[in-house]
CSV table of C-alpha atoms in Angstrom, one decimal:
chain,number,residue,atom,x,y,z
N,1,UNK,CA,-121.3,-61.7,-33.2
N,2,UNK,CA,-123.5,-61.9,-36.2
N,3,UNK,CA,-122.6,-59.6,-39.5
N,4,UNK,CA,-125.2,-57.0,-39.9
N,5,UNK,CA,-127.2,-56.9,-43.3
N,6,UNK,CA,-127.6,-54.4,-45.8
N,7,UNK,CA,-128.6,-50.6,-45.0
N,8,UNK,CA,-131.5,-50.2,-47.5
N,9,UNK,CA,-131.9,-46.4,-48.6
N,10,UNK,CA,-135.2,-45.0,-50.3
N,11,UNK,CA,-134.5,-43.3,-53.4
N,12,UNK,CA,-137.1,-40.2,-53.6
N,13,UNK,CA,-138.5,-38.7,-56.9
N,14,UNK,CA,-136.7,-35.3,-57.8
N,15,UNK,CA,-136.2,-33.1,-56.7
N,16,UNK,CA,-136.5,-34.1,-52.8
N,17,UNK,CA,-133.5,-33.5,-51.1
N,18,UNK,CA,-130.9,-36.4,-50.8
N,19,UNK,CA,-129.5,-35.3,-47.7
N,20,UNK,CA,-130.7,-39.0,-45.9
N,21,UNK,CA,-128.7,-40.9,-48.6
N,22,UNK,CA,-125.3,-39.3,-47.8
N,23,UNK,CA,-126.0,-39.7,-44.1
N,24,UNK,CA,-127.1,-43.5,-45.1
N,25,UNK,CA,-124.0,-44.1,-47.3
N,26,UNK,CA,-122.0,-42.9,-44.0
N,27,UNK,CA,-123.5,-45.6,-41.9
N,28,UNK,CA,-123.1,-48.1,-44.1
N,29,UNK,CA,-119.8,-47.1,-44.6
N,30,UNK,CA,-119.6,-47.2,-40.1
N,31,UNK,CA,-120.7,-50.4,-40.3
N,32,UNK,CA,-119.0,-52.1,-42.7
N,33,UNK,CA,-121.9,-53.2,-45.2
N,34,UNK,CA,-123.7,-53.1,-48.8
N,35,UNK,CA,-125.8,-49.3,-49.0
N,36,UNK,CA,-128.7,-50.9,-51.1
N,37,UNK,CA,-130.7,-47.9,-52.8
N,38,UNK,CA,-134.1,-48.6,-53.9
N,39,UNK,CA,-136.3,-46.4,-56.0
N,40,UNK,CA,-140.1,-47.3,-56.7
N,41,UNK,CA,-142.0,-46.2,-59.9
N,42,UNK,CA,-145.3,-46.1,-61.3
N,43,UNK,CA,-145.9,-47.2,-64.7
N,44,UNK,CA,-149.3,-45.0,-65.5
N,45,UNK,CA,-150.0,-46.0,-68.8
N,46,UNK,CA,-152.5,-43.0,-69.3
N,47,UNK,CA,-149.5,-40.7,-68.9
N,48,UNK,CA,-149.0,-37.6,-70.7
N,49,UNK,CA,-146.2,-37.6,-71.7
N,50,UNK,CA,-146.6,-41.5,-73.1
N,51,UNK,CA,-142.9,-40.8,-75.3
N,52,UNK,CA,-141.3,-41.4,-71.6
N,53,UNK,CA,-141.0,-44.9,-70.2
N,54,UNK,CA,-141.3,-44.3,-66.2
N,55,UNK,CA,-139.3,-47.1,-65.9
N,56,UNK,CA,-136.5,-46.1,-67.8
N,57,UNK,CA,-136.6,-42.8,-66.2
N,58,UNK,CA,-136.8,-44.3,-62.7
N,59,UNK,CA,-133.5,-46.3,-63.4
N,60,UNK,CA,-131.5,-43.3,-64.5
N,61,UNK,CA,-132.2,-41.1,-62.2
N,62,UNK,CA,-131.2,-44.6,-59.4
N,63,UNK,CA,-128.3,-44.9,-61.5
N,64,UNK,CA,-127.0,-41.5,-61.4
N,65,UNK,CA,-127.0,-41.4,-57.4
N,66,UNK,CA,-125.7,-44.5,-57.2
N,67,UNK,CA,-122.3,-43.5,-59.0
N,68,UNK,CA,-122.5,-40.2,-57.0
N,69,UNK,CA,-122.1,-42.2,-54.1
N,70,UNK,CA,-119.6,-44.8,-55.2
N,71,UNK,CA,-117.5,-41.9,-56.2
N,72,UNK,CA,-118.0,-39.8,-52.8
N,73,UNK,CA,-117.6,-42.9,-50.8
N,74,UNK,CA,-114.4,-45.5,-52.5
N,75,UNK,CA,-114.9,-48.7,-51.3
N,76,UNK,CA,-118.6,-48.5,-50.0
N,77,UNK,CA,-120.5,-51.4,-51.9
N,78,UNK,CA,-123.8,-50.0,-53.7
N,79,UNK,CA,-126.6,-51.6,-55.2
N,80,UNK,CA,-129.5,-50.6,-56.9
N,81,UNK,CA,-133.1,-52.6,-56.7
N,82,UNK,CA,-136.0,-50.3,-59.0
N,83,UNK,CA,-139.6,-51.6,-57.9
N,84,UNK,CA,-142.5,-50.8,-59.3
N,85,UNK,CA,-145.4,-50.0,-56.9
N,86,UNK,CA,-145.6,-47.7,-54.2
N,87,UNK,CA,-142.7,-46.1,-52.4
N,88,UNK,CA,-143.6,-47.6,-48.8
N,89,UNK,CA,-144.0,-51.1,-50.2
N,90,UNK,CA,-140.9,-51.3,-52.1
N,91,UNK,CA,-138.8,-50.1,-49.3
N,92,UNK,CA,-140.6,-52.9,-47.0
N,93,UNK,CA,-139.8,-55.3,-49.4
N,94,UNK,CA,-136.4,-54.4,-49.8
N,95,UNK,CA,-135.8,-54.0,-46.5
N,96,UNK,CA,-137.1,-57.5,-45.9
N,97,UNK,CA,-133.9,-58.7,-45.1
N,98,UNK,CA,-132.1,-55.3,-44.2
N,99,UNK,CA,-130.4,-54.2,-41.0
N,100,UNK,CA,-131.9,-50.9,-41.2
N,101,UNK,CA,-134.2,-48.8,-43.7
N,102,UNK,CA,-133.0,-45.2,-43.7
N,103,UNK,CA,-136.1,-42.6,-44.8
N,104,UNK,CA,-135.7,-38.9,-45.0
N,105,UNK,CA,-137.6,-35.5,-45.1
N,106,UNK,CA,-138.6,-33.2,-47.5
N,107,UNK,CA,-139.4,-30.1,-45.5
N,108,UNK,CA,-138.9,-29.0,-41.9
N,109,UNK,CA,-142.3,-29.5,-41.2
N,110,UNK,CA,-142.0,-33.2,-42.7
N,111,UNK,CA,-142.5,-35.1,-39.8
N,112,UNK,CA,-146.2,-33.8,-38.9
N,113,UNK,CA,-147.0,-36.3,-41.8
N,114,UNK,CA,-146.3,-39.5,-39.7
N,115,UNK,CA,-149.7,-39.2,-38.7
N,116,UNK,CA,-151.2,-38.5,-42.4
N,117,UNK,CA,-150.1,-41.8,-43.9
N,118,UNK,CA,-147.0,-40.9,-45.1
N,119,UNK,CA,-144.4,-43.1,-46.4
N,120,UNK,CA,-142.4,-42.7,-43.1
N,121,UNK,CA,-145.3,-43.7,-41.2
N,122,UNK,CA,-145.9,-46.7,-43.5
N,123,UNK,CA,-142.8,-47.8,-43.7
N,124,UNK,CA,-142.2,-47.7,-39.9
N,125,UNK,CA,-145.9,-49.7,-39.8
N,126,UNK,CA,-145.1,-52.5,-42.1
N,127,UNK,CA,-141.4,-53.1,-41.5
N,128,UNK,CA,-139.5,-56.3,-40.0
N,129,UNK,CA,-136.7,-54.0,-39.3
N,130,UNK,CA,-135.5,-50.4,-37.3
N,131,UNK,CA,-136.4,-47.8,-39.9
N,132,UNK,CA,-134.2,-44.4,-39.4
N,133,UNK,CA,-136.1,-40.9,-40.2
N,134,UNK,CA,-133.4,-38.7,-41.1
N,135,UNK,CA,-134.1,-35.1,-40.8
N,136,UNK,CA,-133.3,-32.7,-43.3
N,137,UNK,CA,-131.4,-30.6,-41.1
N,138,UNK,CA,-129.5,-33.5,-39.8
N,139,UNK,CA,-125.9,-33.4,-40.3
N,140,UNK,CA,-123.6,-36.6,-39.8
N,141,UNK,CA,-121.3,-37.1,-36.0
N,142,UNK,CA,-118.9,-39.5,-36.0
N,143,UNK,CA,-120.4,-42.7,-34.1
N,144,UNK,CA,-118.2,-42.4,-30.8
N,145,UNK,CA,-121.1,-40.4,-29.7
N,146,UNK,CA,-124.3,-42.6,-27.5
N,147,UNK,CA,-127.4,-43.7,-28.3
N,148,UNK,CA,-129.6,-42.2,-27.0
N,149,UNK,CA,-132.7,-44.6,-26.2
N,150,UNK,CA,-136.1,-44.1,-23.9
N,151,UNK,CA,-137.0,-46.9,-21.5
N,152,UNK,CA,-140.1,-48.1,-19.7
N,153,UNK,CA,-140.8,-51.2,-18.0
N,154,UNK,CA,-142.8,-52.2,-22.0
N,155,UNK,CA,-141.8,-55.5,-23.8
N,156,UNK,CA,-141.2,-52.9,-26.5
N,157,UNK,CA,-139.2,-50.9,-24.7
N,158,UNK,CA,-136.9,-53.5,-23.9
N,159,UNK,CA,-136.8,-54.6,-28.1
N,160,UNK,CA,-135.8,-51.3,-29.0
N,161,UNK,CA,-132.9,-51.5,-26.2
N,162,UNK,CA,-132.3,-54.8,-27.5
N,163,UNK,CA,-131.5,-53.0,-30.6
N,164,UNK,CA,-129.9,-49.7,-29.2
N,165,UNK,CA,-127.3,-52.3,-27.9
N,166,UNK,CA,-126.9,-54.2,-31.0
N,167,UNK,CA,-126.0,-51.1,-32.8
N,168,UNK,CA,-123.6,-50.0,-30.2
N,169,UNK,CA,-121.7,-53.2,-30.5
N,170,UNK,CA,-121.2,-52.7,-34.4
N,171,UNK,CA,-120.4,-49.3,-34.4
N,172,UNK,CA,-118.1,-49.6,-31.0
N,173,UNK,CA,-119.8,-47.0,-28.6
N,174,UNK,CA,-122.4,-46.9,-25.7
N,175,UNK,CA,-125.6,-46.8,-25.1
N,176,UNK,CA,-127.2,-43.8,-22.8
N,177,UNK,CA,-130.6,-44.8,-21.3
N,178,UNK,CA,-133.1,-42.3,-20.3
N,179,UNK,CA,-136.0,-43.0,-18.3
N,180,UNK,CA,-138.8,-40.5,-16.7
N,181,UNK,CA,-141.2,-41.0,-14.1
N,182,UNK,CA,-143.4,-39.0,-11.6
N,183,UNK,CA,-141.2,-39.2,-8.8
N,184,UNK,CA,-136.9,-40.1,-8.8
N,185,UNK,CA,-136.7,-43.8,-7.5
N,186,UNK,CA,-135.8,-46.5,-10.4
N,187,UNK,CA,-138.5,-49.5,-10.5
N,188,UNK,CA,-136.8,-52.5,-9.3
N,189,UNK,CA,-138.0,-54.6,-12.1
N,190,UNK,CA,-136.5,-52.4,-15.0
N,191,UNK,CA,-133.6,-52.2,-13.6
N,192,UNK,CA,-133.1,-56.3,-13.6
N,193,UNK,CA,-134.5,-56.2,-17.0
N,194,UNK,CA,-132.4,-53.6,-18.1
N,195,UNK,CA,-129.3,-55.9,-16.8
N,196,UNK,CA,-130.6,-58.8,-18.2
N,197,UNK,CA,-130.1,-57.1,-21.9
N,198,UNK,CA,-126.4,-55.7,-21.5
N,199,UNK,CA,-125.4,-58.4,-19.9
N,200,UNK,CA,-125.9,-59.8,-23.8
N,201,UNK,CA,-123.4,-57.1,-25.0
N,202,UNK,CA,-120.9,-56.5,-22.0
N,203,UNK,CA,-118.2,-54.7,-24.1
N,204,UNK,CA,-121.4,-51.7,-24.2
N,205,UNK,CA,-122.1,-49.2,-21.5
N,206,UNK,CA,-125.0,-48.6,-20.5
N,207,UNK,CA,-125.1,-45.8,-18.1
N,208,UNK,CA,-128.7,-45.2,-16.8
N,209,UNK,CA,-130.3,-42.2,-16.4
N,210,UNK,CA,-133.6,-41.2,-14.5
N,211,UNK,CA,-135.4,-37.4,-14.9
N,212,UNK,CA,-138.6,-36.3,-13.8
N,213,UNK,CA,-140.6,-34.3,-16.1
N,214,UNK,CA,-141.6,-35.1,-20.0
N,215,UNK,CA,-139.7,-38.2,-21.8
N,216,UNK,CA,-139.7,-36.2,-25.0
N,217,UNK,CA,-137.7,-33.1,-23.7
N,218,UNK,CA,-135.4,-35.2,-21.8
N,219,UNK,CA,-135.0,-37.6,-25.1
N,220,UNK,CA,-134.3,-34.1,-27.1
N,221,UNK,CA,-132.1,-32.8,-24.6
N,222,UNK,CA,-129.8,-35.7,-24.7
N,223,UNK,CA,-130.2,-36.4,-28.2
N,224,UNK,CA,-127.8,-33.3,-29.0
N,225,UNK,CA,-125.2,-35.1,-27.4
N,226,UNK,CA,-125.7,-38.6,-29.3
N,227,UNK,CA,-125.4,-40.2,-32.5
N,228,UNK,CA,-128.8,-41.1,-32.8
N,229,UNK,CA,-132.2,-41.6,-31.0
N,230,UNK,CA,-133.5,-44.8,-30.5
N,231,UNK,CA,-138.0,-44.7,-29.4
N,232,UNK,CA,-140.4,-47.9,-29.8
N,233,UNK,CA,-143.5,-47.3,-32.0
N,234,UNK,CA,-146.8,-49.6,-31.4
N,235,UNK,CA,-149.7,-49.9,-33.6
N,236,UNK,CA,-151.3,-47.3,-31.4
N,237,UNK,CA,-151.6,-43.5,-32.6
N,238,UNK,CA,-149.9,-42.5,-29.1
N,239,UNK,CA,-146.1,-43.2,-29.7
N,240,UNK,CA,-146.6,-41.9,-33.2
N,241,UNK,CA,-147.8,-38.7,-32.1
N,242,UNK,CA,-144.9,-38.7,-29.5
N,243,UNK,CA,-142.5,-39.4,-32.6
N,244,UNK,CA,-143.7,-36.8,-34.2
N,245,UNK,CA,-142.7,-34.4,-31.9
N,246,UNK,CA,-139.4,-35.9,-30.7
N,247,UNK,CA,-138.5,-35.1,-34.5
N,248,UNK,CA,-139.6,-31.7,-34.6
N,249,UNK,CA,-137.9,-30.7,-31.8
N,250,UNK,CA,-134.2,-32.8,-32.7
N,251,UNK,CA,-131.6,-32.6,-35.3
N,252,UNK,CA,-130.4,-35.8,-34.6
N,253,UNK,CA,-131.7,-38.8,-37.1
N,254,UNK,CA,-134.6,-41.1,-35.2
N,255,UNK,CA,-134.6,-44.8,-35.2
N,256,UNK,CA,-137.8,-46.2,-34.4
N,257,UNK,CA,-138.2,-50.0,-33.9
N,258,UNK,CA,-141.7,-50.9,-35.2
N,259,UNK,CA,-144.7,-53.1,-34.2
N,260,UNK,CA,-143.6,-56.1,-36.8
N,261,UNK,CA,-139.8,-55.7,-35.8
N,262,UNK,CA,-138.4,-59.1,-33.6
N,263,UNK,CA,-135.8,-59.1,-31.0
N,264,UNK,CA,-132.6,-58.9,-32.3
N,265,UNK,CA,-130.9,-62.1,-32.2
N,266,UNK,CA,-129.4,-62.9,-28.3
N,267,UNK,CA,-125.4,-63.4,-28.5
N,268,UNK,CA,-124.1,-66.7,-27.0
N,269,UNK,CA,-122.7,-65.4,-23.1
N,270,UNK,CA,-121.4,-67.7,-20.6
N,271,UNK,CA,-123.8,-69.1,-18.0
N,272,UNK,CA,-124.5,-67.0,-15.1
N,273,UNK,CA,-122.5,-64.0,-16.4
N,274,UNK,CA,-124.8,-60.5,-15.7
N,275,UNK,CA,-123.7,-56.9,-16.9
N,276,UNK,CA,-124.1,-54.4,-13.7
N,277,UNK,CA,-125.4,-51.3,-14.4
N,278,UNK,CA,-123.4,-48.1,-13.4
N,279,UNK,CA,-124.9,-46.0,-10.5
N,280,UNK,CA,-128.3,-44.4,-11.7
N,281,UNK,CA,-127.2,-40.5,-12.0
N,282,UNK,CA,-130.6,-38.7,-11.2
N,283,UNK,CA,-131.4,-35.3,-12.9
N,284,UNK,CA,-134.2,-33.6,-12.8
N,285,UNK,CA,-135.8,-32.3,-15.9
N,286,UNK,CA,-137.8,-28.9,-16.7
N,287,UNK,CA,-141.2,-30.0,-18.7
Protein backbone atom coordinates (compact mmCIF):
# COMPACT_ATOMS: atom_id res chain seq x y z
CA UNK A 1 0.00 0.00 0.00
CA UNK A 2 1.46 3.27 -0.97
CA UNK A 3 2.42 5.91 2.02
CA UNK A 4 0.11 8.82 1.84
CA UNK A 5 1.77 12.36 1.33
CA UNK A 6 1.65 15.43 3.26
CA UNK A 7 -1.72 16.99 4.71
CA UNK A 8 -1.30 20.62 3.42
CA UNK A 9 -3.18 23.18 5.85
CA UNK A 10 -4.01 26.90 4.79
CA UNK A 11 -2.86 29.26 7.15
CA UNK A 12 -5.65 32.26 7.16
CA UNK A 13 -4.91 36.01 7.98
CA UNK A 14 -5.94 36.88 11.69
CA UNK A 15 -8.02 36.77 13.11
CA UNK A 16 -10.03 33.87 11.23
CA UNK A 17 -10.65 31.15 13.38
CA UNK A 18 -8.14 28.23 13.35
CA UNK A 19 -10.43 25.70 14.19
CA UNK A 20 -9.52 23.60 10.59
CA UNK A 21 -5.85 23.51 11.59
CA UNK A 22 -6.39 21.63 14.87
CA UNK A 23 -8.86 19.28 13.07
CA UNK A 24 -5.99 19.13 10.22
CA UNK A 25 -3.12 18.47 12.65
CA UNK A 26 -5.52 15.53 14.04
CA UNK A 27 -5.61 13.83 10.74
CA UNK A 28 -2.32 14.11 10.07
CA UNK A 29 -1.56 12.89 13.23
CA UNK A 30 -4.50 9.63 12.16
CA UNK A 31 -2.54 9.15 9.35
CA UNK A 32 0.72 9.03 10.19
CA UNK A 33 2.26 12.04 8.05
CA UNK A 34 4.05 15.63 7.76
CA UNK A 35 0.94 18.65 8.62
CA UNK A 36 2.53 21.14 6.10
CA UNK A 37 0.99 24.70 6.96
CA UNK A 38 1.12 27.27 4.27
CA UNK A 39 0.43 30.93 4.54
CA UNK A 40 0.26 33.26 1.45
CA UNK A 41 1.02 37.09 1.58
CA UNK A 42 0.88 40.03 -0.44
CA UNK A 43 3.68 42.28 -0.65
CA UNK A 44 1.68 45.78 -1.55
CA UNK A 45 4.44 48.08 -1.84
CA UNK A 46 1.89 51.14 -1.69
CA UNK A 47 1.06 49.99 1.84
CA UNK A 48 0.39 52.23 4.64
CA UNK A 49 1.93 51.20 6.93
CA UNK A 50 5.36 50.87 4.72
CA UNK A 51 7.53 50.44 8.43
CA UNK A 52 5.97 46.67 8.21
CA UNK A 53 7.45 44.11 5.91
CA UNK A 54 4.33 41.77 4.98
CA UNK A 55 6.58 39.23 4.59
CA UNK A 56 8.01 39.27 7.82
CA UNK A 57 4.72 39.61 9.35
CA UNK A 58 3.34 36.72 7.33
CA UNK A 59 6.15 34.39 8.69
CA UNK A 60 5.58 35.14 12.38
CA UNK A 61 2.32 34.90 12.53
CA UNK A 62 3.09 30.88 10.37
CA UNK A 63 5.56 30.52 12.90
CA UNK A 64 3.68 31.02 15.89
CA UNK A 65 0.93 28.36 14.90
CA UNK A 66 3.25 26.12 13.94
CA UNK A 67 4.93 25.77 17.54
CA UNK A 68 1.32 25.87 18.86
CA UNK A 69 0.84 22.85 17.11
CA UNK A 70 4.08 21.03 17.64
CA UNK A 71 3.46 21.66 21.25
CA UNK A 72 -0.36 20.43 21.32
CA UNK A 73 0.49 17.57 19.10
CA UNK A 74 4.37 15.80 20.31
CA UNK A 75 5.51 13.91 17.58
CA UNK A 76 3.39 15.35 14.69
CA UNK A 77 5.96 16.60 12.04
CA UNK A 78 5.21 20.34 10.89
CA UNK A 79 6.35 22.42 8.28
CA UNK A 80 5.94 25.68 7.22
CA UNK A 81 6.04 26.90 3.26
CA UNK A 82 5.16 31.16 3.19
CA UNK A 83 4.13 32.07 -0.57
CA UNK A 84 3.64 35.06 -1.82
CA UNK A 85 0.54 35.51 -4.05
CA UNK A 86 -2.96 34.68 -3.59
CA UNK A 87 -4.22 32.37 -0.88
CA UNK A 88 -5.94 29.81 -3.45
CA UNK A 89 -2.81 29.52 -5.58
CA UNK A 90 -0.42 28.88 -2.88
CA UNK A 91 -2.49 26.25 -1.39
CA UNK A 92 -2.64 24.61 -5.04
CA UNK A 93 0.82 24.77 -5.31
CA UNK A 94 1.56 23.41 -2.11
CA UNK A 95 -0.82 20.94 -2.33
CA UNK A 96 0.76 19.82 -5.60
CA UNK A 97 2.07 16.90 -4.22
CA UNK A 98 -0.31 16.57 -1.00
CA UNK A 99 -2.65 13.85 0.09
CA UNK A 100 -5.17 16.20 1.00
CA UNK A 101 -5.58 20.19 1.32
CA UNK A 102 -7.64 20.92 4.39
CA UNK A 103 -9.62 24.63 4.08
CA UNK A 104 -11.92 26.05 6.69
CA UNK A 105 -14.63 28.59 7.42
CA UNK A 106 -14.90 31.81 8.72
CA UNK A 107 -18.57 32.19 9.52
CA UNK A 108 -21.57 29.92 9.65
CA UNK A 109 -22.78 31.22 6.67
CA UNK A 110 -19.19 30.58 4.95
CA UNK A 111 -20.05 28.08 2.68
CA UNK A 112 -22.63 30.24 0.45
CA UNK A 113 -19.33 31.66 -0.84
CA UNK A 114 -18.38 28.47 -2.87
CA UNK A 115 -20.37 29.94 -5.48
CA UNK A 116 -18.76 33.67 -5.20
CA UNK A 117 -15.17 32.71 -5.94
CA UNK A 118 -13.99 32.03 -2.80
CA UNK A 119 -10.82 30.47 -1.90
CA UNK A 120 -12.69 27.14 -1.08
CA UNK A 121 -14.21 27.21 -4.41
CA UNK A 122 -10.83 27.90 -6.06
CA UNK A 123 -9.01 25.70 -4.36
CA UNK A 124 -11.45 22.77 -4.87
CA UNK A 125 -11.38 24.17 -8.91
CA UNK A 126 -7.67 24.13 -9.38
CA UNK A 127 -6.56 21.23 -7.24
CA UNK A 128 -4.79 17.76 -8.22
CA UNK A 129 -5.90 16.47 -4.98
CA UNK A 130 -9.29 15.87 -2.40
CA UNK A 131 -9.59 19.28 -0.74
CA UNK A 132 -11.48 19.03 2.92
CA UNK A 133 -13.91 22.15 3.87
CA UNK A 134 -13.87 22.04 7.49
CA UNK A 135 -16.75 23.78 9.11
CA UNK A 136 -16.42 26.00 11.87
CA UNK A 137 -18.70 24.18 13.97
CA UNK A 138 -17.03 20.93 13.21
CA UNK A 139 -15.62 19.16 16.10
CA UNK A 140 -13.03 16.14 15.65
CA UNK A 141 -14.55 11.92 15.98
CA UNK A 142 -12.17 9.55 16.25
CA UNK A 143 -11.80 7.82 12.69
CA UNK A 144 -13.52 4.33 13.53
CA UNK A 145 -16.46 6.17 12.39
CA UNK A 146 -17.55 5.67 8.07
CA UNK A 147 -17.25 7.59 5.39
CA UNK A 148 -19.83 8.68 4.27
CA UNK A 149 -19.74 8.91 0.30
CA UNK A 150 -22.71 9.60 -2.46
CA UNK A 151 -22.66 7.36 -5.57
CA UNK A 152 -24.06 7.48 -9.07
CA UNK A 153 -23.40 5.42 -12.03
CA UNK A 154 -20.71 8.99 -13.02
CA UNK A 155 -16.97 8.25 -13.75
CA UNK A 156 -16.62 10.82 -11.01
CA UNK A 157 -18.58 9.25 -8.76
CA UNK A 158 -16.68 6.21 -8.93
CA UNK A 159 -13.11 8.62 -8.41
CA UNK A 160 -14.37 9.95 -5.39
CA UNK A 161 -15.20 6.29 -4.10
CA UNK A 162 -11.88 5.47 -5.35
CA UNK A 163 -10.74 7.79 -2.81
CA UNK A 164 -13.43 7.25 -0.04
CA UNK A 165 -11.73 3.74 -0.07
CA UNK A 166 -8.26 4.87 -0.10
CA UNK A 167 -8.81 6.83 2.99
CA UNK A 168 -10.55 4.03 4.77
CA UNK A 169 -7.62 1.79 4.19
CA UNK A 170 -5.23 4.42 5.96
CA UNK A 171 -7.18 5.36 8.65
CA UNK A 172 -8.55 1.50 9.30
CA UNK A 173 -12.38 1.89 8.97
CA UNK A 174 -15.27 1.52 6.34
CA UNK A 175 -16.74 3.07 3.82
CA UNK A 176 -20.78 3.62 3.95
CA UNK A 177 -22.21 4.25 0.36
CA UNK A 178 -25.39 6.08 -0.13
CA UNK A 179 -27.14 6.18 -3.31
CA UNK A 180 -30.85 7.75 -4.19
CA UNK A 181 -33.02 7.21 -6.98
CA UNK A 182 -36.70 7.58 -8.01
CA UNK A 183 -37.71 4.32 -7.34
CA UNK A 184 -35.77 1.36 -4.69
CA UNK A 185 -34.17 -1.21 -7.20
CA UNK A 186 -30.07 -0.89 -7.44
CA UNK A 187 -28.85 -0.35 -11.24
CA UNK A 188 -27.17 -3.45 -12.19
CA UNK A 189 -24.19 -1.68 -13.55
CA UNK A 190 -23.28 0.33 -10.38
CA UNK A 191 -23.38 -2.32 -8.43
CA UNK A 192 -20.53 -4.25 -10.62
CA UNK A 193 -18.80 -1.06 -10.71
CA UNK A 194 -19.02 -0.49 -7.20
CA UNK A 195 -17.46 -4.18 -6.72
CA UNK A 196 -14.93 -3.59 -9.10
CA UNK A 197 -13.42 -0.68 -6.68
CA UNK A 198 -13.50 -2.61 -3.15
CA UNK A 199 -12.44 -5.44 -4.55
CA UNK A 200 -9.03 -2.96 -4.75
CA UNK A 201 -9.22 -2.56 -0.97
CA UNK A 202 -10.85 -5.84 0.48
CA UNK A 203 -9.87 -5.29 4.14
CA UNK A 204 -12.73 -2.08 3.74
CA UNK A 205 -16.43 -2.50 4.05
CA UNK A 206 -18.47 -1.26 1.95
CA UNK A 207 -21.95 -1.61 2.93
CA UNK A 208 -24.42 -0.13 0.38
CA UNK A 209 -27.15 1.76 0.93
CA UNK A 210 -30.17 2.85 -1.38
CA UNK A 211 -33.03 5.72 -0.23
CA UNK A 212 -35.52 7.32 -2.19
CA UNK A 213 -35.95 10.95 -1.88
CA UNK A 214 -33.08 13.90 -2.03
CA UNK A 215 -29.19 12.75 -2.06
CA UNK A 216 -28.39 15.74 -0.02
CA UNK A 217 -30.68 14.94 3.11
CA UNK A 218 -29.80 11.39 3.01
CA UNK A 219 -25.88 12.39 2.66
CA UNK A 220 -26.64 14.89 5.86
CA UNK A 221 -28.51 12.27 7.64
CA UNK A 222 -25.79 9.84 7.53
CA UNK A 223 -23.06 12.21 7.78
CA UNK A 224 -23.84 12.65 11.68
CA UNK A 225 -22.90 9.22 12.04
CA UNK A 226 -19.45 9.32 10.05
CA UNK A 227 -16.17 10.76 10.12
CA UNK A 228 -16.40 12.66 7.13
CA UNK A 229 -18.34 13.24 3.82
CA UNK A 230 -16.98 12.38 0.76
CA UNK A 231 -19.20 14.25 -2.79
CA UNK A 232 -17.54 14.72 -6.41
CA UNK A 233 -17.40 18.33 -7.79
CA UNK A 234 -17.37 18.93 -11.73
CA UNK A 235 -16.56 22.05 -13.49
CA UNK A 236 -20.31 22.58 -13.64
CA UNK A 237 -22.09 25.14 -11.23
CA UNK A 238 -24.57 22.08 -10.26
CA UNK A 239 -22.58 19.98 -7.76
CA UNK A 240 -21.19 23.24 -6.36
CA UNK A 241 -24.50 24.45 -5.61
CA UNK A 242 -25.33 20.92 -4.13
CA UNK A 243 -22.05 21.38 -1.97
CA UNK A 244 -23.02 24.26 -0.73
CA UNK A 245 -25.91 23.06 0.79
CA UNK A 246 -24.59 19.63 2.02
CA UNK A 247 -22.38 22.04 4.13
CA UNK A 248 -24.93 24.17 5.48
CA UNK A 249 -26.92 21.61 6.59
CA UNK A 250 -23.74 19.13 8.26
CA UNK A 251 -21.30 19.45 11.04
CA UNK A 252 -19.28 16.97 9.71
CA UNK A 253 -15.98 18.25 7.55
CA UNK A 254 -16.62 17.76 3.55
CA UNK A 255 -14.11 16.22 1.24
CA UNK A 256 -14.78 16.96 -2.26
CA UNK A 257 -12.69 15.31 -4.99
CA UNK A 258 -12.34 17.94 -7.83
CA UNK A 259 -12.41 18.13 -11.63
CA UNK A 260 -8.38 18.03 -12.00
CA UNK A 261 -8.10 15.23 -9.23
CA UNK A 262 -6.82 11.50 -10.86
CA UNK A 263 -7.81 8.15 -9.73
CA UNK A 264 -6.06 7.28 -6.84
CA UNK A 265 -3.43 4.83 -7.64
CA UNK A 266 -5.01 0.94 -8.04
CA UNK A 267 -3.34 -1.55 -5.36
CA UNK A 268 -1.68 -4.69 -6.83
CA UNK A 269 -4.71 -7.66 -6.11
CA UNK A 270 -4.52 -11.13 -7.21
CA UNK A 271 -6.11 -12.05 -10.57
CA UNK A 272 -9.65 -12.82 -10.52
CA UNK A 273 -10.11 -11.80 -6.90
CA UNK A 274 -13.68 -9.55 -6.62
CA UNK A 275 -14.92 -7.92 -3.22
CA UNK A 276 -18.82 -8.83 -2.79
CA UNK A 277 -20.93 -6.29 -1.70
CA UNK A 278 -23.08 -6.87 1.48
CA UNK A 279 -26.92 -7.04 0.94
CA UNK A 280 -28.22 -3.57 -0.25
CA UNK A 281 -30.29 -2.43 3.09
CA UNK A 282 -33.11 -0.23 1.42
CA UNK A 283 -34.44 2.87 3.41
CA UNK A 284 -36.60 5.12 2.46
CA UNK A 285 -35.83 8.78 2.82
CA UNK A 286 -38.20 11.93 3.72
CA UNK A 287 -37.22 14.84 1.02
Amino acid sequence: MTVPAAVVAGVPPAPATLDHLTWAARYAQSLGVELRLTHTYRNRSASRDSTIDPGMRAWTRLREIADQLRTRFPGLEVSERLVEGSPASGLVLAGDDARVIVVGHRTRWAPIELLGGSTAARVIGQARCPVVVVPPRASWTEPDRPIVVGVDDTRHSRRTLGHALMLAEHLGTSVRAVHCRAQLGTDSDLRTALSQLASRHPAVPVPLGEFTGRVLSALAWHAQFGFLVAVGSTAGGHLRRGLRRLLARTSRPVLVVGPHVDDPRPLEMPPGLLFQLPNTTLHATRS
